[in-house]
Amino acid sequence: MSARDRLTDALYGLGWGTVKKLPEPVAVRLGRTIADLAWKQRGKGVKRLESNYARVVPDASPERLAELSRAGMRSYLRYWMESFRLPAWSPERIRNGFDPKDVHHLTDGLASDQGVILALPHLGNWDLAGAWVTTKLETPFTTVAERLKPETLYDRFVAYREGLGMEVLPHSGGTAFGTLARRLRDGGLVCLVSDRDLSASGVEVDFFGATARMPAGPALLAQQTGALLLPVTLWYDDSPVMQGRVHPPIEVPESGTRAEKTSVMTQALADAFASGIAEHPEDWHMLQRLWLDDLEPRPSATGARDGERP
């Protein structure tokens, strides 16, 4: 393991080991302080976040974009402070920490035993939403995580999420799709963060007026298993409670090839994501290149890049 990898792993270990022990007001202030320092340094992650916000709010002035990126970094650090502290939260704190609207789309789908796919963008704190599902709804689910470098960091994230009641499959290796399909055919729940393609073989969509690529997996799983595909958007307000919305199911088109159906469904997913992001752009934690005309050739090594959040 390189010195950089050891440092990265140690910093995350420090977060989970120390931040979760802090009183909540202290953790909130710490997160805001770190966010403001990072924003003032104008690193590549902050610049990319601001560039992405310029796509979402095309008429924003430079001053408005600066305000958005500062708020975005504060939201991003709120995510991290909450995530470091989630293992120490009581079940009651988790149940009261998230207030989703239209959750009947999810509960009705689970009651039908046909399987449900929840697809989310990098909005708010999806780990908290997942913990709410396993705690409030008492429903376990399966998800997928990118293999990070160093391997010890990936192991930390897997252990953390499994501790919250999630089954975590590695993104690489080619076996995740089959396992997800089996879980859905058994009437289970699958949750996937789906606003950025990690495979370079995703579906091209129109996203805020330009072309981006999003994963085909949610649409393909819905077609192959008959599971409901439900977009979910999350956001923060001024309270300690995260807000969210479960959107209506995305239907499988009645005609067309599999590729054509997948394209239509993935575009509908992108449109649902865009509606939530447009309403709460500062809670969209996209610190990476997303649109095709922004992309550079992919590096050969995997791992978190440009402030990436797993």
PDB file of C-alpha atoms in Angstrom:
ATOM      1  CA  MET A   1       0.000   0.000   0.000  1.00  0.00           C
ATOM      2  CA  SER A   2       1.354   3.417  -0.950  1.00  0.00           C
ATOM      3  CA  ALA A   3       1.867   6.221   1.565  1.00  0.00           C
ATOM      4  CA  ARG A   4      -1.062   8.107   0.002  1.00  0.00           C
ATOM      5  CA  ASP A   5      -3.337   5.078   0.348  1.00  0.00           C
ATOM      6  CA  ARG A   6      -2.313   4.624   3.973  1.00  0.00           C
ATOM      7  CA  LEU A   7      -3.050   8.283   4.669  1.00  0.00           C
ATOM      8  CA  THR A   8      -6.455   8.083   2.962  1.00  0.00           C
ATOM      9  CA  ASP A   9      -7.406   4.998   4.927  1.00  0.00           C
ATOM     10  CA  ALA A  10      -6.192   6.556   8.185  1.00  0.00           C
ATOM     11  CA  LEU A  11      -8.219   9.729   7.628  1.00  0.00           C
ATOM     12  CA  TYR A  12     -11.429   7.800   7.013  1.00  0.00           C
ATOM     13  CA  GLY A  13     -10.680   5.641  10.045  1.00  0.00           C
ATOM     14  CA  LEU A  14     -10.209   8.799  12.108  1.00  0.00           C
ATOM     15  CA  GLY A  15     -13.569  10.085  10.905  1.00  0.00           C
ATOM     16  CA  TRP A  16     -15.479   6.972  11.903  1.00  0.00           C
ATOM     17  CA  GLY A  17     -13.537   6.588  15.114  1.00  0.00           C
ATOM     18  CA  THR A  18     -13.650  10.208  16.314  1.00  0.00           C
ATOM     19  CA  VAL A  19     -16.488  12.144  14.678  1.00  0.00           C
ATOM     20  CA  LYS A  20     -19.137   9.638  15.752  1.00  0.00           C
ATOM     21  CA  LYS A  21     -18.197  10.338  19.381  1.00  0.00           C
ATOM     22  CA  LEU A  22     -18.706  14.097  19.097  1.00  0.00           C
ATOM     23  CA  PRO A  23     -21.889  15.796  20.303  1.00  0.00           C
ATOM     24  CA  GLU A  24     -24.078  16.507  17.295  1.00  0.00           C
ATOM     25  CA  PRO A  25     -23.793  20.340  17.476  1.00  0.00           C
ATOM     26  CA  VAL A  26     -19.994  20.021  17.566  1.00  0.00           C
ATOM     27  CA  ALA A  27     -20.003  17.692  14.545  1.00  0.00           C
ATOM     28  CA  VAL A  28     -22.247  20.117  12.644  1.00  0.00           C
ATOM     29  CA  ARG A  29     -19.904  23.038  13.335  1.00  0.00           C
ATOM     30  CA  LEU A  30     -16.865  20.953  12.428  1.00  0.00           C
ATOM     31  CA  GLY A  31     -18.398  19.930   9.121  1.00  0.00           C
ATOM     32  CA  ARG A  32     -19.284  23.512   8.243  1.00  0.00           C
ATOM     33  CA  THR A  33     -15.762  24.715   9.138  1.00  0.00           C
ATOM     34  CA  ILE A  34     -14.110  22.049   6.970  1.00  0.00           C
ATOM     35  CA  ALA A  35     -16.534  22.824   4.116  1.00  0.00           C
ATOM     36  CA  ASP A  36     -15.765  26.548   4.224  1.00  0.00           C
ATOM     37  CA  LEU A  37     -12.008  25.929   4.294  1.00  0.00           C
ATOM     38  CA  ALA A  38     -12.237  23.564   1.314  1.00  0.00           C
ATOM     39  CA  TRP A  39     -14.414  26.037  -0.567  1.00  0.00           C
ATOM     40  CA  LYS A  40     -11.950  28.879   0.003  1.00  0.00           C
ATOM     41  CA  GLN A  41      -9.064  26.757  -1.304  1.00  0.00           C
ATOM     42  CA  ARG A  42     -10.819  26.375  -4.674  1.00  0.00           C
ATOM     43  CA  GLY A  43      -9.520  22.873  -5.336  1.00  0.00           C
ATOM     44  CA  LYS A  44     -10.492  20.899  -8.430  1.00  0.00           C
ATOM     45  CA  GLY A  45     -13.448  19.267  -6.683  1.00  0.00           C
ATOM     46  CA  VAL A  46     -14.942  22.647  -5.751  1.00  0.00           C
ATOM     47  CA  LYS A  47     -14.341  24.001  -9.244  1.00  0.00           C
ATOM     48  CA  ARG A  48     -15.990  20.944 -10.793  1.00  0.00           C
ATOM     49  CA  LEU A  49     -18.952  21.267  -8.428  1.00  0.00           C
ATOM     50  CA  GLU A  50     -19.382  24.890  -9.460  1.00  0.00           C
ATOM     51  CA  SER A  51     -19.075  23.970 -13.142  1.00  0.00           C
ATOM     52  CA  ASN A  52     -21.760  21.325 -12.728  1.00  0.00           C
ATOM     53  CA  TYR A  53     -24.036  23.802 -10.960  1.00  0.00           C
ATOM     54  CA  ALA A  54     -23.616  26.121 -13.945  1.00  0.00           C
ATOM     55  CA  ARG A  55     -25.330  23.409 -16.033  1.00  0.00           C
ATOM     56  CA  VAL A  56     -28.171  23.116 -13.548  1.00  0.00           C
ATOM     57  CA  VAL A  57     -28.660  26.875 -13.118  1.00  0.00           C
ATOM     58  CA  PRO A  58     -27.514  28.253 -16.503  1.00  0.00           C
ATOM     59  CA  ASP A  59     -28.621  31.828 -15.810  1.00  0.00           C
ATOM     60  CA  ALA A  60     -26.742  32.057 -12.494  1.00  0.00           C
ATOM     61  CA  SER A  61     -24.246  34.878 -12.110  1.00  0.00           C
ATOM     62  CA  PRO A  62     -20.675  34.124 -10.973  1.00  0.00           C
ATOM     63  CA  GLU A  63     -21.661  35.376  -7.535  1.00  0.00           C
ATOM     64  CA  ARG A  64     -24.660  33.054  -7.423  1.00  0.00           C
ATOM     65  CA  LEU A  65     -22.529  30.091  -8.528  1.00  0.00           C
ATOM     66  CA  ALA A  66     -20.041  30.878  -5.782  1.00  0.00           C
ATOM     67  CA  GLU A  67     -22.879  30.921  -3.237  1.00  0.00           C
ATOM     68  CA  LEU A  68     -24.169  27.619  -4.592  1.00  0.00           C
ATOM     69  CA  SER A  69     -20.770  25.929  -4.454  1.00  0.00           C
ATOM     70  CA  ARG A  70     -20.251  27.100  -0.865  1.00  0.00           C
ATOM     71  CA  ALA A  71     -23.683  25.774   0.107  1.00  0.00           C
ATOM     72  CA  GLY A  72     -22.904  22.618  -1.856  1.00  0.00           C
ATOM     73  CA  MET A  73     -19.702  21.993   0.092  1.00  0.00           C
ATOM     74  CA  ARG A  74     -21.562  22.527   3.355  1.00  0.00           C
ATOM     75  CA  SER A  75     -24.178  20.014   2.249  1.00  0.00           C
ATOM     76  CA  TYR A  76     -21.445  17.590   1.174  1.00  0.00           C
ATOM     77  CA  LEU A  77     -19.727  17.809   4.560  1.00  0.00           C
ATOM     78  CA  ARG A  78     -23.071  17.422   6.290  1.00  0.00           C
ATOM     79  CA  TYR A  79     -23.335  14.120   4.421  1.00  0.00           C
ATOM     80  CA  TRP A  80     -19.920  13.041   5.709  1.00  0.00           C
ATOM     81  CA  MET A  81     -20.518  14.152   9.307  1.00  0.00           C
ATOM     82  CA  GLU A  82     -23.849  12.306   9.350  1.00  0.00           C
ATOM     83  CA  SER A  83     -22.322   9.217   7.773  1.00  0.00           C
ATOM     84  CA  PHE A  84     -19.468   9.083  10.259  1.00  0.00           C
ATOM     85  CA  ARG A  85     -22.009   9.374  13.085  1.00  0.00           C
ATOM     86  CA  LEU A  86     -24.730   7.053  11.736  1.00  0.00           C
ATOM     87  CA  PRO A  87     -23.318   3.895  13.391  1.00  0.00           C
ATOM     88  CA  ALA A  88     -23.745   5.641  16.759  1.00  0.00           C
ATOM     89  CA  TRP A  89     -27.291   6.891  16.110  1.00  0.00           C
ATOM     90  CA  SER A  90     -30.082   5.229  18.025  1.00  0.00           C
ATOM     91  CA  PRO A  91     -32.892   3.521  16.081  1.00  0.00           C
ATOM     92  CA  GLU A  92     -35.198   6.359  17.167  1.00  0.00           C
ATOM     93  CA  ARG A  93     -32.767   8.984  15.838  1.00  0.00           C
ATOM     94  CA  ILE A  94     -32.618   7.187  12.499  1.00  0.00           C
ATOM     95  CA  ARG A  95     -36.404   6.819  12.270  1.00  0.00           C
ATOM     96  CA  ASN A  96     -36.857  10.524  13.004  1.00  0.00           C
ATOM     97  CA  GLY A  97     -33.964  11.679  10.853  1.00  0.00           C
ATOM     98  CA  PHE A  98     -35.678  11.269   7.473  1.00  0.00           C
ATOM     99  CA  ASP A  99     -39.118  12.388   6.299  1.00  0.00           C
ATOM    100  CA  PRO A 100     -39.854  11.034   2.796  1.00  0.00           C
ATOM    101  CA  LYS A 101     -42.924  12.117   0.841  1.00  0.00           C
ATOM    102  CA  ASP A 102     -45.055   9.678  -1.184  1.00  0.00           C
ATOM    103  CA  VAL A 103     -43.422   6.695   0.499  1.00  0.00           C
ATOM    104  CA  HIS A 104     -46.558   4.708  -0.356  1.00  0.00           C
ATOM    105  CA  HIS A 105     -45.007   4.004  -3.771  1.00  0.00           C
ATOM    106  CA  LEU A 106     -42.334   2.026  -1.931  1.00  0.00           C
ATOM    107  CA  THR A 107     -44.477   0.358   0.719  1.00  0.00           C
ATOM    108  CA  ASP A 108     -47.143  -0.667  -1.813  1.00  0.00           C
ATOM    109  CA  GLY A 109     -44.452  -2.141  -4.041  1.00  0.00           C
ATOM    110  CA  LEU A 110     -42.921  -4.086  -1.168  1.00  0.00           C
ATOM    111  CA  ALA A 111     -46.347  -5.395  -0.175  1.00  0.00           C
ATOM    112  CA  SER A 112     -46.902  -6.685  -3.708  1.00  0.00           C
ATOM    113  CA  ASP A 113     -43.828  -8.962  -3.493  1.00  0.00           C
ATOM    114  CA  GLN A 114     -42.859  -8.080  -7.063  1.00  0.00           C
ATOM    115  CA  GLY A 115     -39.544  -6.557  -6.062  1.00  0.00           C
ATOM    116  CA  VAL A 116     -38.613  -2.874  -5.943  1.00  0.00           C
ATOM    117  CA  ILE A 117     -35.643  -0.937  -7.335  1.00  0.00           C
ATOM    118  CA  LEU A 118     -34.930   2.442  -5.753  1.00  0.00           C
ATOM    119  CA  ALA A 119     -32.700   4.603  -7.965  1.00  0.00           C
ATOM    120  CA  LEU A 120     -31.140   7.750  -6.515  1.00  0.00           C
ATOM    121  CA  PRO A 121     -28.772  10.501  -7.605  1.00  0.00           C
ATOM    122  CA  HIS A 122     -25.975  11.833  -5.375  1.00  0.00           C
ATOM    123  CA  LEU A 123     -28.457  14.048  -3.530  1.00  0.00           C
ATOM    124  CA  GLY A 124     -28.510  14.476   0.237  1.00  0.00           C
ATOM    125  CA  ASN A 125     -27.472  11.409   2.211  1.00  0.00           C
ATOM    126  CA  TRP A 126     -28.517   8.132   0.678  1.00  0.00           C
ATOM    127  CA  ASP A 127     -26.857   6.178   3.513  1.00  0.00           C
ATOM    128  CA  LEU A 128     -29.262   7.825   5.964  1.00  0.00           C
ATOM    129  CA  ALA A 129     -32.193   7.054   3.659  1.00  0.00           C
ATOM    130  CA  GLY A 130     -31.012   3.442   3.517  1.00  0.00           C
ATOM    131  CA  ALA A 131     -30.673   3.232   7.290  1.00  0.00           C
ATOM    132  CA  TRP A 132     -34.230   4.617   7.567  1.00  0.00           C
ATOM    133  CA  VAL A 133     -35.498   1.858   5.280  1.00  0.00           C
ATOM    134  CA  THR A 134     -33.817  -0.888   7.296  1.00  0.00           C
ATOM    135  CA  THR A 135     -34.865   0.666  10.636  1.00  0.00           C
ATOM    136  CA  LYS A 136     -38.254   2.349  10.115  1.00  0.00           C
ATOM    137  CA  LEU A 137     -39.575  -0.054   7.482  1.00  0.00           C
ATOM    138  CA  GLU A 138     -37.585  -3.009   8.872  1.00  0.00           C
ATOM    139  CA  THR A 139     -36.712  -3.953   5.292  1.00  0.00           C
ATOM    140  CA  PRO A 140     -33.209  -5.103   4.328  1.00  0.00           C
ATOM    141  CA  PHE A 141     -31.948  -4.330   0.845  1.00  0.00           C
ATOM    142  CA  THR A 142     -29.076  -4.995  -1.527  1.00  0.00           C
ATOM    143  CA  THR A 143     -26.832  -2.370  -3.077  1.00  0.00           C
ATOM    144  CA  VAL A 144     -23.610  -2.096  -5.052  1.00  0.00           C
ATOM    145  CA  ALA A 145     -20.401  -0.261  -4.159  1.00  0.00           C
ATOM    146  CA  GLU A 146     -17.472   0.698  -6.348  1.00  0.00           C
ATOM    147  CA  ARG A 147     -14.224  -1.006  -5.392  1.00  0.00           C
ATOM    148  CA  LEU A 148     -12.125   1.783  -3.932  1.00  0.00           C
ATOM    149  CA  LYS A 149      -8.385   1.990  -3.480  1.00  0.00           C
ATOM    150  CA  PRO A 150      -6.911   1.115  -1.084  1.00  0.00           C
ATOM    151  CA  GLU A 151      -8.758  -2.154  -0.511  1.00  0.00           C
ATOM    152  CA  THR A 152      -8.864  -1.443   3.210  1.00  0.00           C
ATOM    153  CA  LEU A 153     -10.960   1.670   2.505  1.00  0.00           C
ATOM    154  CA  TYR A 154     -13.420  -0.369   0.445  1.00  0.00           C
ATOM    155  CA  ASP A 155     -13.613  -2.846   3.331  1.00  0.00           C
ATOM    156  CA  ARG A 156     -14.403   0.019   5.720  1.00  0.00           C
ATOM    157  CA  PHE A 157     -17.319   1.187   3.559  1.00  0.00           C
ATOM    158  CA  VAL A 158     -18.670  -2.337   3.187  1.00  0.00           C
ATOM    159  CA  ALA A 159     -18.512  -2.941   6.941  1.00  0.00           C
ATOM    160  CA  TYR A 160     -20.117   0.443   7.617  1.00  0.00           C
ATOM    161  CA  ARG A 161     -23.039  -0.160   5.267  1.00  0.00           C
ATOM    162  CA  GLU A 162     -23.508  -3.759   6.326  1.00  0.00           C
ATOM    163  CA  GLY A 163     -23.673  -2.463   9.895  1.00  0.00           C
ATOM    164  CA  LEU A 164     -26.648  -0.340   8.793  1.00  0.00           C
ATOM    165  CA  GLY A 165     -28.464  -3.427   7.486  1.00  0.00           C
ATOM    166  CA  MET A 166     -27.448  -3.346   3.816  1.00  0.00           C
ATOM    167  CA  GLU A 167     -26.135  -6.204   1.685  1.00  0.00           C
ATOM    168  CA  VAL A 168     -23.248  -4.731  -0.325  1.00  0.00           C
ATOM    169  CA  LEU A 169     -21.998  -6.217  -3.596  1.00  0.00           C
ATOM    170  CA  PRO A 170     -18.818  -5.095  -5.393  1.00  0.00           C
ATOM    171  CA  HIS A 171     -19.446  -3.177  -8.619  1.00  0.00           C
ATOM    172  CA  SER A 172     -16.646  -4.990 -10.430  1.00  0.00           C
ATOM    173  CA  GLY A 173     -16.486  -8.689 -11.091  1.00  0.00           C
ATOM    174  CA  GLY A 174     -19.595  -9.131 -13.257  1.00  0.00           C
ATOM    175  CA  THR A 175     -21.680 -11.084 -10.730  1.00  0.00           C
ATOM    176  CA  ALA A 176     -23.585  -8.195  -9.135  1.00  0.00           C
ATOM    177  CA  PHE A 177     -26.317  -8.004 -11.782  1.00  0.00           C
ATOM    178  CA  GLY A 178     -27.283 -11.671 -11.400  1.00  0.00           C
ATOM    179  CA  THR A 179     -27.427 -11.402  -7.619  1.00  0.00           C
ATOM    180  CA  LEU A 180     -29.551  -8.249  -7.809  1.00  0.00           C
ATOM    181  CA  ALA A 181     -31.936  -9.976 -10.215  1.00  0.00           C
ATOM    182  CA  ARG A 182     -32.316 -12.926  -7.857  1.00  0.00           C
ATOM    183  CA  ARG A 183     -33.074 -10.632  -4.927  1.00  0.00           C
ATOM    184  CA  LEU A 184     -35.758  -8.850  -6.961  1.00  0.00           C
ATOM    185  CA  ARG A 185     -37.353 -12.071  -8.199  1.00  0.00           C
ATOM    186  CA  ASP A 186     -37.633 -13.091  -4.544  1.00  0.00           C
ATOM    187  CA  GLY A 187     -39.607  -9.893  -3.895  1.00  0.00           C
ATOM    188  CA  GLY A 188     -36.675  -8.030  -2.363  1.00  0.00           C
ATOM    189  CA  LEU A 189     -35.485  -4.439  -2.431  1.00  0.00           C
ATOM    190  CA  VAL A 190     -32.504  -3.099  -4.386  1.00  0.00           C
ATOM    191  CA  CYS A 191     -31.128   0.437  -3.999  1.00  0.00           C
ATOM    192  CA  LEU A 192     -28.753   1.928  -6.581  1.00  0.00           C
ATOM    193  CA  VAL A 193     -27.089   5.324  -6.884  1.00  0.00           C
ATOM    194  CA  SER A 194     -27.652   5.885 -10.589  1.00  0.00           C
ATOM    195  CA  ASP A 195     -26.744   9.363 -11.830  1.00  0.00           C
ATOM    196  CA  ARG A 196     -23.209   8.575 -13.002  1.00  0.00           C
ATOM    197  CA  ASP A 197     -22.086   5.674 -15.158  1.00  0.00           C
ATOM    198  CA  LEU A 198     -19.112   3.757 -13.769  1.00  0.00           C
ATOM    199  CA  SER A 199     -18.830   1.242 -16.610  1.00  0.00           C
ATOM    200  CA  ALA A 200     -18.361   3.514 -19.664  1.00  0.00           C
ATOM    201  CA  SER A 201     -21.144   1.468 -21.304  1.00  0.00           C
ATOM    202  CA  GLY A 202     -24.143   3.308 -19.945  1.00  0.00           C
ATOM    203  CA  VAL A 203     -27.099   4.947 -21.650  1.00  0.00           C
ATOM    204  CA  GLU A 204     -26.840   8.426 -23.127  1.00  0.00           C
ATOM    205  CA  VAL A 205     -29.490  10.795 -21.765  1.00  0.00           C
ATOM    206  CA  ASP A 206     -30.382  14.437 -22.114  1.00  0.00           C
ATOM    207  CA  PHE A 207     -29.582  15.991 -18.746  1.00  0.00           C
ATOM    208  CA  PHE A 208     -30.051  19.718 -18.258  1.00  0.00           C
ATOM    209  CA  GLY A 209     -29.774  20.285 -22.013  1.00  0.00           C
ATOM    210  CA  ALA A 210     -26.592  18.303 -22.678  1.00  0.00           C
ATOM    211  CA  THR A 211     -25.680  14.641 -23.078  1.00  0.00           C
ATOM    212  CA  ALA A 212     -24.618  12.574 -20.074  1.00  0.00           C
ATOM    213  CA  ARG A 213     -24.295   8.838 -19.580  1.00  0.00           C
ATOM    214  CA  MET A 214     -26.182   6.971 -16.854  1.00  0.00           C
ATOM    215  CA  PRO A 215     -26.135   3.286 -15.932  1.00  0.00           C
ATOM    216  CA  ALA A 216     -28.452   0.894 -17.741  1.00  0.00           C
ATOM    217  CA  GLY A 217     -28.715  -1.443 -14.749  1.00  0.00           C
ATOM    218  CA  PRO A 218     -31.915  -0.118 -13.110  1.00  0.00           C
ATOM    219  CA  ALA A 219     -33.915  -0.247 -16.359  1.00  0.00           C
ATOM    220  CA  LEU A 220     -32.536  -3.660 -17.344  1.00  0.00           C
ATOM    221  CA  LEU A 221     -33.305  -5.114 -13.923  1.00  0.00           C
ATOM    222  CA  ALA A 222     -36.882  -3.811 -14.090  1.00  0.00           C
ATOM    223  CA  GLN A 223     -37.359  -5.346 -17.543  1.00  0.00           C
ATOM    224  CA  GLN A 224     -35.884  -8.727 -16.652  1.00  0.00           C
ATOM    225  CA  THR A 225     -37.511  -9.199 -13.249  1.00  0.00           C
ATOM    226  CA  GLY A 226     -40.787  -7.255 -13.390  1.00  0.00           C
ATOM    227  CA  ALA A 227     -39.715  -5.201 -10.375  1.00  0.00           C
ATOM    228  CA  LEU A 228     -40.972  -1.650  -9.839  1.00  0.00           C
ATOM    229  CA  LEU A 229     -38.445   1.062 -10.716  1.00  0.00           C
ATOM    230  CA  LEU A 230     -38.868   4.050  -8.386  1.00  0.00           C
ATOM    231  CA  PRO A 231     -36.750   7.217  -8.602  1.00  0.00           C
ATOM    232  CA  VAL A 232     -35.966   8.842  -5.258  1.00  0.00           C
ATOM    233  CA  THR A 233     -34.718  12.374  -4.626  1.00  0.00           C
ATOM    234  CA  LEU A 234     -33.362  13.708  -1.327  1.00  0.00           C
ATOM    235  CA  TRP A 235     -32.624  17.137   0.073  1.00  0.00           C
ATOM    236  CA  TYR A 236     -31.826  19.045   3.229  1.00  0.00           C
ATOM    237  CA  ASP A 237     -33.699  21.954   4.767  1.00  0.00           C
ATOM    238  CA  ASP A 238     -32.758  24.023   7.813  1.00  0.00           C
ATOM    239  CA  SER A 239     -33.763  21.277  10.234  1.00  0.00           C
ATOM    240  CA  PRO A 240     -31.797  18.179  11.359  1.00  0.00           C
ATOM    241  CA  VAL A 241     -34.291  16.049   9.395  1.00  0.00           C
ATOM    242  CA  MET A 242     -33.481  15.117   5.799  1.00  0.00           C
ATOM    243  CA  GLN A 243     -36.339  15.398   3.325  1.00  0.00           C
ATOM    244  CA  GLY A 244     -37.095  13.151   0.350  1.00  0.00           C
ATOM    245  CA  ARG A 245     -39.596  12.052  -2.240  1.00  0.00           C
ATOM    246  CA  VAL A 246     -40.369   8.652  -3.765  1.00  0.00           C
ATOM    247  CA  HIS A 247     -41.455   9.321  -7.355  1.00  0.00           C
ATOM    248  CA  PRO A 248     -44.077   7.280  -9.242  1.00  0.00           C
ATOM    249  CA  PRO A 249     -42.915   4.068 -10.951  1.00  0.00           C
ATOM    250  CA  ILE A 250     -41.169   4.243 -14.306  1.00  0.00           C
ATOM    251  CA  GLU A 251     -43.102   1.935 -16.594  1.00  0.00           C
ATOM    252  CA  VAL A 252     -41.538  -0.519 -19.026  1.00  0.00           C
ATOM    253  CA  PRO A 253     -42.533   0.529 -22.579  1.00  0.00           C
ATOM    254  CA  GLU A 254     -44.923  -1.881 -24.257  1.00  0.00           C
ATOM    255  CA  SER A 255     -42.973  -1.960 -27.541  1.00  0.00           C
ATOM    256  CA  GLY A 256     -39.419  -1.624 -28.768  1.00  0.00           C
ATOM    257  CA  THR A 257     -36.189  -3.549 -28.477  1.00  0.00           C
ATOM    258  CA  ARG A 258     -34.536  -4.062 -25.124  1.00  0.00           C
ATOM    259  CA  ALA A 259     -32.075  -1.289 -25.925  1.00  0.00           C
ATOM    260  CA  GLU A 260     -34.885   1.073 -26.938  1.00  0.00           C
ATOM    261  CA  LYS A 261     -36.856   0.328 -23.771  1.00  0.00           C
ATOM    262  CA  THR A 262     -33.739   0.823 -21.671  1.00  0.00           C
ATOM    263  CA  SER A 263     -33.085   4.176 -23.314  1.00  0.00           C
ATOM    264  CA  VAL A 264     -36.628   5.424 -22.682  1.00  0.00           C
ATOM    265  CA  MET A 265     -36.616   4.272 -19.056  1.00  0.00           C
ATOM    266  CA  THR A 266     -33.180   5.686 -18.285  1.00  0.00           C
ATOM    267  CA  GLN A 267     -34.211   9.034 -19.765  1.00  0.00           C
ATOM    268  CA  ALA A 268     -37.285   9.022 -17.515  1.00  0.00           C
ATOM    269  CA  LEU A 269     -35.012   8.307 -14.569  1.00  0.00           C
ATOM    270  CA  ALA A 270     -32.740  11.200 -15.569  1.00  0.00           C
ATOM    271  CA  ASP A 271     -35.757  13.507 -15.831  1.00  0.00           C
ATOM    272  CA  ALA A 272     -36.873  12.573 -12.305  1.00  0.00           C
ATOM    273  CA  PHE A 273     -33.359  13.176 -10.995  1.00  0.00           C
ATOM    274  CA  ALA A 274     -33.215  16.524 -12.797  1.00  0.00           C
ATOM    275  CA  SER A 275     -36.463  17.655 -11.168  1.00  0.00           C
ATOM    276  CA  GLY A 276     -35.051  17.054  -7.695  1.00  0.00           C
ATOM    277  CA  ILE A 277     -31.631  18.507  -8.495  1.00  0.00           C
ATOM    278  CA  ALA A 278     -33.150  21.660 -10.019  1.00  0.00           C
ATOM    279  CA  GLU A 279     -35.169  22.245  -6.842  1.00  0.00           C
ATOM    280  CA  HIS A 280     -32.189  21.663  -4.530  1.00  0.00           C
ATOM    281  CA  PRO A 281     -28.971  22.059  -6.550  1.00  0.00           C
ATOM    282  CA  GLU A 282     -26.827  22.711  -3.469  1.00  0.00           C
ATOM    283  CA  ASP A 283     -27.587  19.182  -2.217  1.00  0.00           C
ATOM    284  CA  TRP A 284     -26.311  17.501  -5.395  1.00  0.00           C
ATOM    285  CA  HIS A 285     -22.828  16.299  -4.470  1.00  0.00           C
ATOM    286  CA  MET A 286     -21.419  15.809  -7.963  1.00  0.00           C
ATOM    287  CA  LEU A 287     -17.750  16.742  -7.662  1.00  0.00           C
ATOM    288  CA  GLN A 288     -16.812  14.776 -10.788  1.00  0.00           C
ATOM    289  CA  ARG A 289     -17.145  15.249 -14.524  1.00  0.00           C
ATOM    290  CA  LEU A 290     -20.501  13.970 -15.725  1.00  0.00           C
ATOM    291  CA  TRP A 291     -21.449  15.386 -19.133  1.00  0.00           C
ATOM    292  CA  LEU A 292     -19.802  13.816 -22.147  1.00  0.00           C
ATOM    293  CA  ASP A 293     -18.296  17.061 -23.406  1.00  0.00           C
ATOM    294  CA  ASP A 294     -16.602  17.497 -20.006  1.00  0.00           C
ATOM    295  CA  LEU A 295     -15.147  14.009 -19.802  1.00  0.00           C
ATOM    296  CA  GLU A 296     -11.489  13.164 -20.177  1.00  0.00           C
ATOM    297  CA  PRO A 297     -10.117   9.680 -20.924  1.00  0.00           C
ATOM    298  CA  ARG A 298     -10.595   7.453 -17.902  1.00  0.00           C
ATOM    299  CA  PRO A 299      -7.534   6.587 -15.784  1.00  0.00           C
ATOM    300  CA  SER A 300      -6.613   2.924 -15.732  1.00  0.00           C
ATOM    301  CA  ALA A 301      -6.745   2.663 -11.936  1.00  0.00           C
ATOM    302  CA  THR A 302     -10.037   2.613 -10.077  1.00  0.00           C
ATOM    303  CA  GLY A 303     -10.817   4.504  -6.945  1.00  0.00           C
ATOM    304  CA  ALA A 304     -12.340   7.717  -5.654  1.00  0.00           C
ATOM    305  CA  ARG A 305     -11.353  10.705  -7.779  1.00  0.00           C
ATOM    306  CA  ASP A 306     -11.863  14.465  -7.587  1.00  0.00           C
ATOM    307  CA  GLY A 307     -13.451  14.358  -4.130  1.00  0.00           C
ATOM    308  CA  GLU A 308     -15.595  11.386  -5.076  1.00  0.00           C
ATOM    309  CA  ARG A 309     -18.013   9.974  -2.579  1.00  0.00           C
ATOM    310  CA  PRO A 310     -18.570   6.206  -2.801  1.00  0.00           C
TER     311      PRO A 310
END
